């Protein structure tokens, strides 16, 4: 673990020693990201339970942590696995094949260079009406993200909200880099579709 940041290494050492303060600090550092990822996969109602199960797994597996990835990345991979296990148990796991299948209706919105065929129009938020529309659009986008298939939502969350690299996302979700690219493309396309519909109609379509 020679590449591990000293502060992270101290936290790992404390967790390995079963130090309560180290685990408390780990919760402070990682709980928010764990919940955000869990919500993207299993939804709001089950996220807390999945994260709790993930913490139990972290406690049981910390002795086997090898430092091949950052501690946070390793923990989020455990969250993702717990969430996927829950989805499989409840028969709610979306097959990867269906997520990677081409959606001709959405693909036709892009040109050969991958650019949006009908770019979104600019709108200004320098009026009360504009500010209201901005708040409504933000709420609409949150609903659209929640409505995405599980792995699309998780991939988008890790990339756009938490800033993970494609390589880290592959590690966390146990996907190939090409699959991550496709899932991100599908998720972003759905969000562009939502924005386009909102701008044209003022209504939220998820």
Short mmCIF file of C-alpha atoms in Angstrom, two decimals:
data_model
loop_
_atom_site.label_atom_id
_atom_site.label_comp_id
_atom_site.label_asym_id
_atom_site.label_seq_id
_atom_site.Cartn_x
_atom_site.Cartn_y
_atom_site.Cartn_z
CA UNK A 1 0.00 0.00 0.00
CA UNK A 2 2.94 2.29 -0.65
CA UNK A 3 0.83 4.62 -2.84
CA UNK A 4 -1.79 5.18 -0.16
CA UNK A 5 -2.16 8.71 1.21
CA UNK A 6 -0.81 8.94 4.79
CA UNK A 7 -4.18 10.03 6.23
CA UNK A 8 -5.95 7.17 4.49
CA UNK A 9 -3.27 4.74 5.64
CA UNK A 10 -3.75 5.89 9.24
CA UNK A 11 -7.49 5.29 8.86
CA UNK A 12 -6.87 1.83 7.41
CA UNK A 13 -4.47 0.97 10.22
CA UNK A 14 -7.05 2.07 12.79
CA UNK A 15 -9.78 -0.01 11.15
CA UNK A 16 -7.47 -3.03 11.04
CA UNK A 17 -6.85 -2.53 14.77
CA UNK A 18 -10.65 -2.42 15.32
CA UNK A 19 -10.37 1.11 16.69
CA UNK A 20 -13.83 2.63 17.25
CA UNK A 21 -12.64 6.15 16.44
CA UNK A 22 -11.24 4.99 13.11
CA UNK A 23 -14.58 3.47 12.17
CA UNK A 24 -16.35 6.66 13.25
CA UNK A 25 -14.06 8.68 10.99
CA UNK A 26 -14.67 6.26 8.12
CA UNK A 27 -18.41 6.78 8.50
CA UNK A 28 -17.94 10.56 8.49
CA UNK A 29 -15.78 10.39 5.35
CA UNK A 30 -17.67 7.82 3.29
CA UNK A 31 -21.30 7.52 4.44
CA UNK A 32 -22.59 10.27 2.14
CA UNK A 33 -21.02 8.80 -0.99
CA UNK A 34 -22.19 5.33 -0.02
CA UNK A 35 -25.78 6.50 0.37
CA UNK A 36 -25.70 8.40 -2.91
CA UNK A 37 -24.51 5.34 -4.80
CA UNK A 38 -26.97 3.03 -3.03
CA UNK A 39 -29.89 5.34 -3.86
CA UNK A 40 -28.94 5.32 -7.54
CA UNK A 41 -29.07 1.52 -7.58
CA UNK A 42 -31.89 0.49 -5.24
CA UNK A 43 -33.83 3.70 -4.56
CA UNK A 44 -34.40 5.84 -1.50
CA UNK A 45 -36.32 3.30 0.59
CA UNK A 46 -33.67 0.58 0.56
CA UNK A 47 -30.52 2.71 0.44
CA UNK A 48 -30.02 2.95 4.21
CA UNK A 49 -30.39 -0.81 4.60
CA UNK A 50 -27.94 -1.53 1.77
CA UNK A 51 -25.37 0.85 3.26
CA UNK A 52 -25.77 -0.76 6.68
CA UNK A 53 -25.16 -4.18 5.13
CA UNK A 54 -22.16 -2.76 3.28
CA UNK A 55 -20.64 -1.50 6.55
CA UNK A 56 -20.98 -4.99 8.03
CA UNK A 57 -19.16 -6.36 4.98
CA UNK A 58 -16.45 -3.70 5.32
CA UNK A 59 -15.91 -4.71 8.95
CA UNK A 60 -15.64 -8.36 7.98
CA UNK A 61 -13.38 -7.79 4.96
CA UNK A 62 -11.06 -4.98 6.08
CA UNK A 63 -8.35 -7.53 6.93
CA UNK A 64 -8.31 -8.49 3.25
CA UNK A 65 -7.99 -4.94 1.92
CA UNK A 66 -4.88 -4.97 -0.28
CA UNK A 67 -4.66 -1.31 -1.27
CA UNK A 68 -4.96 -1.94 -5.00
CA UNK A 69 -7.50 0.89 -5.09
CA UNK A 70 -8.29 3.76 -2.75
CA UNK A 71 -10.17 2.78 0.40
CA UNK A 72 -13.21 4.79 -0.72
CA UNK A 73 -13.25 3.01 -4.08
CA UNK A 74 -13.03 -0.37 -2.33
CA UNK A 75 -15.88 0.55 0.03
CA UNK A 76 -18.08 1.79 -2.82
CA UNK A 77 -17.49 -1.48 -4.66
CA UNK A 78 -18.84 -3.28 -1.60
CA UNK A 79 -21.88 -0.96 -1.63
CA UNK A 80 -22.46 -1.70 -5.32
CA UNK A 81 -22.21 -5.45 -4.73
CA UNK A 82 -24.63 -5.30 -1.79
CA UNK A 83 -27.06 -3.27 -3.89
CA UNK A 84 -26.81 -5.63 -6.86
CA UNK A 85 -27.34 -8.61 -4.55
CA UNK A 86 -30.49 -6.96 -3.20
CA UNK A 87 -31.77 -6.27 -6.71
CA UNK A 88 -31.14 -9.87 -7.74
CA UNK A 89 -32.91 -11.21 -4.64
CA UNK A 90 -35.92 -9.07 -5.45
CA UNK A 91 -35.74 -9.90 -9.15
CA UNK A 92 -35.33 -6.22 -10.02
CA UNK A 93 -31.86 -6.31 -11.58
CA UNK A 94 -31.89 -4.90 -15.11
CA UNK A 95 -29.88 -7.12 -17.44
CA UNK A 96 -26.71 -5.53 -18.76
CA UNK A 97 -27.59 -6.76 -22.25
CA UNK A 98 -30.79 -4.72 -22.30
CA UNK A 99 -28.98 -1.64 -20.99
CA UNK A 100 -26.37 -1.88 -23.74
CA UNK A 101 -28.87 -2.52 -26.53
CA UNK A 102 -29.13 0.30 -29.06
CA UNK A 103 -32.16 2.55 -28.69
CA UNK A 104 -32.73 3.75 -32.24
CA UNK A 105 -35.10 6.50 -31.12
CA UNK A 106 -32.45 8.05 -28.91
CA UNK A 107 -29.45 7.30 -31.14
CA UNK A 108 -31.10 9.20 -34.01
CA UNK A 109 -30.80 12.36 -31.92
CA UNK A 110 -27.02 12.37 -32.51
CA UNK A 111 -25.02 12.98 -35.68
CA UNK A 112 -22.07 10.89 -36.86
CA UNK A 113 -19.71 12.84 -34.59
CA UNK A 114 -21.83 12.15 -31.53
CA UNK A 115 -23.18 15.71 -31.37
CA UNK A 116 -26.79 16.51 -30.50
CA UNK A 117 -28.73 16.98 -33.79
CA UNK A 118 -30.90 19.71 -32.30
CA UNK A 119 -28.78 21.55 -29.72
CA UNK A 120 -30.63 22.70 -26.63
CA UNK A 121 -31.59 26.36 -26.79
CA UNK A 122 -30.10 28.79 -24.31
CA UNK A 123 -32.36 30.26 -21.67
CA UNK A 124 -31.66 32.92 -19.10
CA UNK A 125 -32.33 32.87 -15.38
CA UNK A 126 -32.20 36.63 -14.78
CA UNK A 127 -35.94 36.88 -14.11
CA UNK A 128 -38.23 35.36 -11.46
CA UNK A 129 -39.76 33.18 -14.15
CA UNK A 130 -36.33 32.02 -15.27
CA UNK A 131 -35.25 31.24 -11.72
CA UNK A 132 -38.44 29.26 -11.16
CA UNK A 133 -37.90 27.32 -14.38
CA UNK A 134 -34.34 26.55 -13.32
CA UNK A 135 -35.50 25.15 -9.99
CA UNK A 136 -38.22 23.14 -11.71
CA UNK A 137 -35.75 21.75 -14.23
CA UNK A 138 -33.35 20.73 -11.46
CA UNK A 139 -36.18 18.89 -9.71
CA UNK A 140 -37.16 17.30 -13.01
CA UNK A 141 -33.60 16.12 -13.64
CA UNK A 142 -33.43 14.55 -10.18
CA UNK A 143 -36.59 12.60 -10.99
CA UNK A 144 -35.15 11.62 -14.38
CA UNK A 145 -31.97 10.29 -12.75
CA UNK A 146 -34.06 8.33 -10.23
CA UNK A 147 -36.01 6.81 -13.13
CA UNK A 148 -32.89 5.61 -14.98
CA UNK A 149 -32.16 1.86 -14.98
CA UNK A 150 -29.99 0.90 -12.00
CA UNK A 151 -26.57 0.60 -13.65
CA UNK A 152 -27.08 3.68 -15.82
CA UNK A 153 -27.96 5.72 -12.75
CA UNK A 154 -25.00 4.36 -10.80
CA UNK A 155 -22.55 5.03 -13.63
CA UNK A 156 -23.82 8.58 -14.07
CA UNK A 157 -23.74 9.20 -10.31
CA UNK A 158 -20.15 8.02 -9.97
CA UNK A 159 -18.95 10.04 -12.98
CA UNK A 160 -20.88 13.30 -12.70
CA UNK A 161 -21.62 13.61 -8.98
CA UNK A 162 -18.56 11.98 -7.45
CA UNK A 163 -16.03 12.65 -10.21
CA UNK A 164 -14.68 9.13 -10.59
CA UNK A 165 -12.59 8.19 -13.61
CA UNK A 166 -13.88 5.51 -16.01
CA UNK A 167 -11.24 3.13 -14.62
CA UNK A 168 -12.50 3.61 -11.05
CA UNK A 169 -16.11 3.19 -12.18
CA UNK A 170 -15.11 -0.09 -13.84
CA UNK A 171 -13.58 -1.17 -10.54
CA UNK A 172 -16.56 -0.17 -8.40
CA UNK A 173 -19.28 -1.60 -10.65
CA UNK A 174 -17.21 -4.49 -12.07
CA UNK A 175 -17.81 -3.46 -15.67
CA UNK A 176 -15.59 -3.17 -18.72
CA UNK A 177 -14.55 0.32 -19.81
CA UNK A 178 -16.54 -0.02 -23.04
CA UNK A 179 -19.67 -0.92 -21.04
CA UNK A 180 -19.15 2.10 -18.80
CA UNK A 181 -18.89 4.37 -21.86
CA UNK A 182 -22.12 2.99 -23.30
CA UNK A 183 -24.00 3.26 -20.00
CA UNK A 184 -22.85 6.87 -19.56
CA UNK A 185 -23.91 7.69 -23.11
CA UNK A 186 -27.35 6.14 -22.58
CA UNK A 187 -27.86 7.96 -19.26
CA UNK A 188 -26.76 11.34 -20.63
CA UNK A 189 -28.98 10.88 -23.67
CA UNK A 190 -31.99 10.28 -21.43
CA UNK A 191 -31.21 13.43 -19.47
CA UNK A 192 -30.82 15.50 -22.65
CA UNK A 193 -34.18 14.17 -23.76
CA UNK A 194 -35.70 15.29 -20.46
CA UNK A 195 -34.17 18.78 -20.78
CA UNK A 196 -35.30 19.09 -24.39
CA UNK A 197 -38.86 18.14 -23.50
CA UNK A 198 -38.89 20.56 -20.55
CA UNK A 199 -37.65 23.45 -22.69
CA UNK A 200 -40.21 22.74 -25.41
CA UNK A 201 -43.23 22.13 -23.19
CA UNK A 202 -42.45 23.30 -19.65
CA UNK A 203 -43.40 19.80 -18.49
CA UNK A 204 -41.26 17.12 -16.88
CA UNK A 205 -41.03 13.89 -18.84
CA UNK A 206 -39.03 11.10 -17.18
#
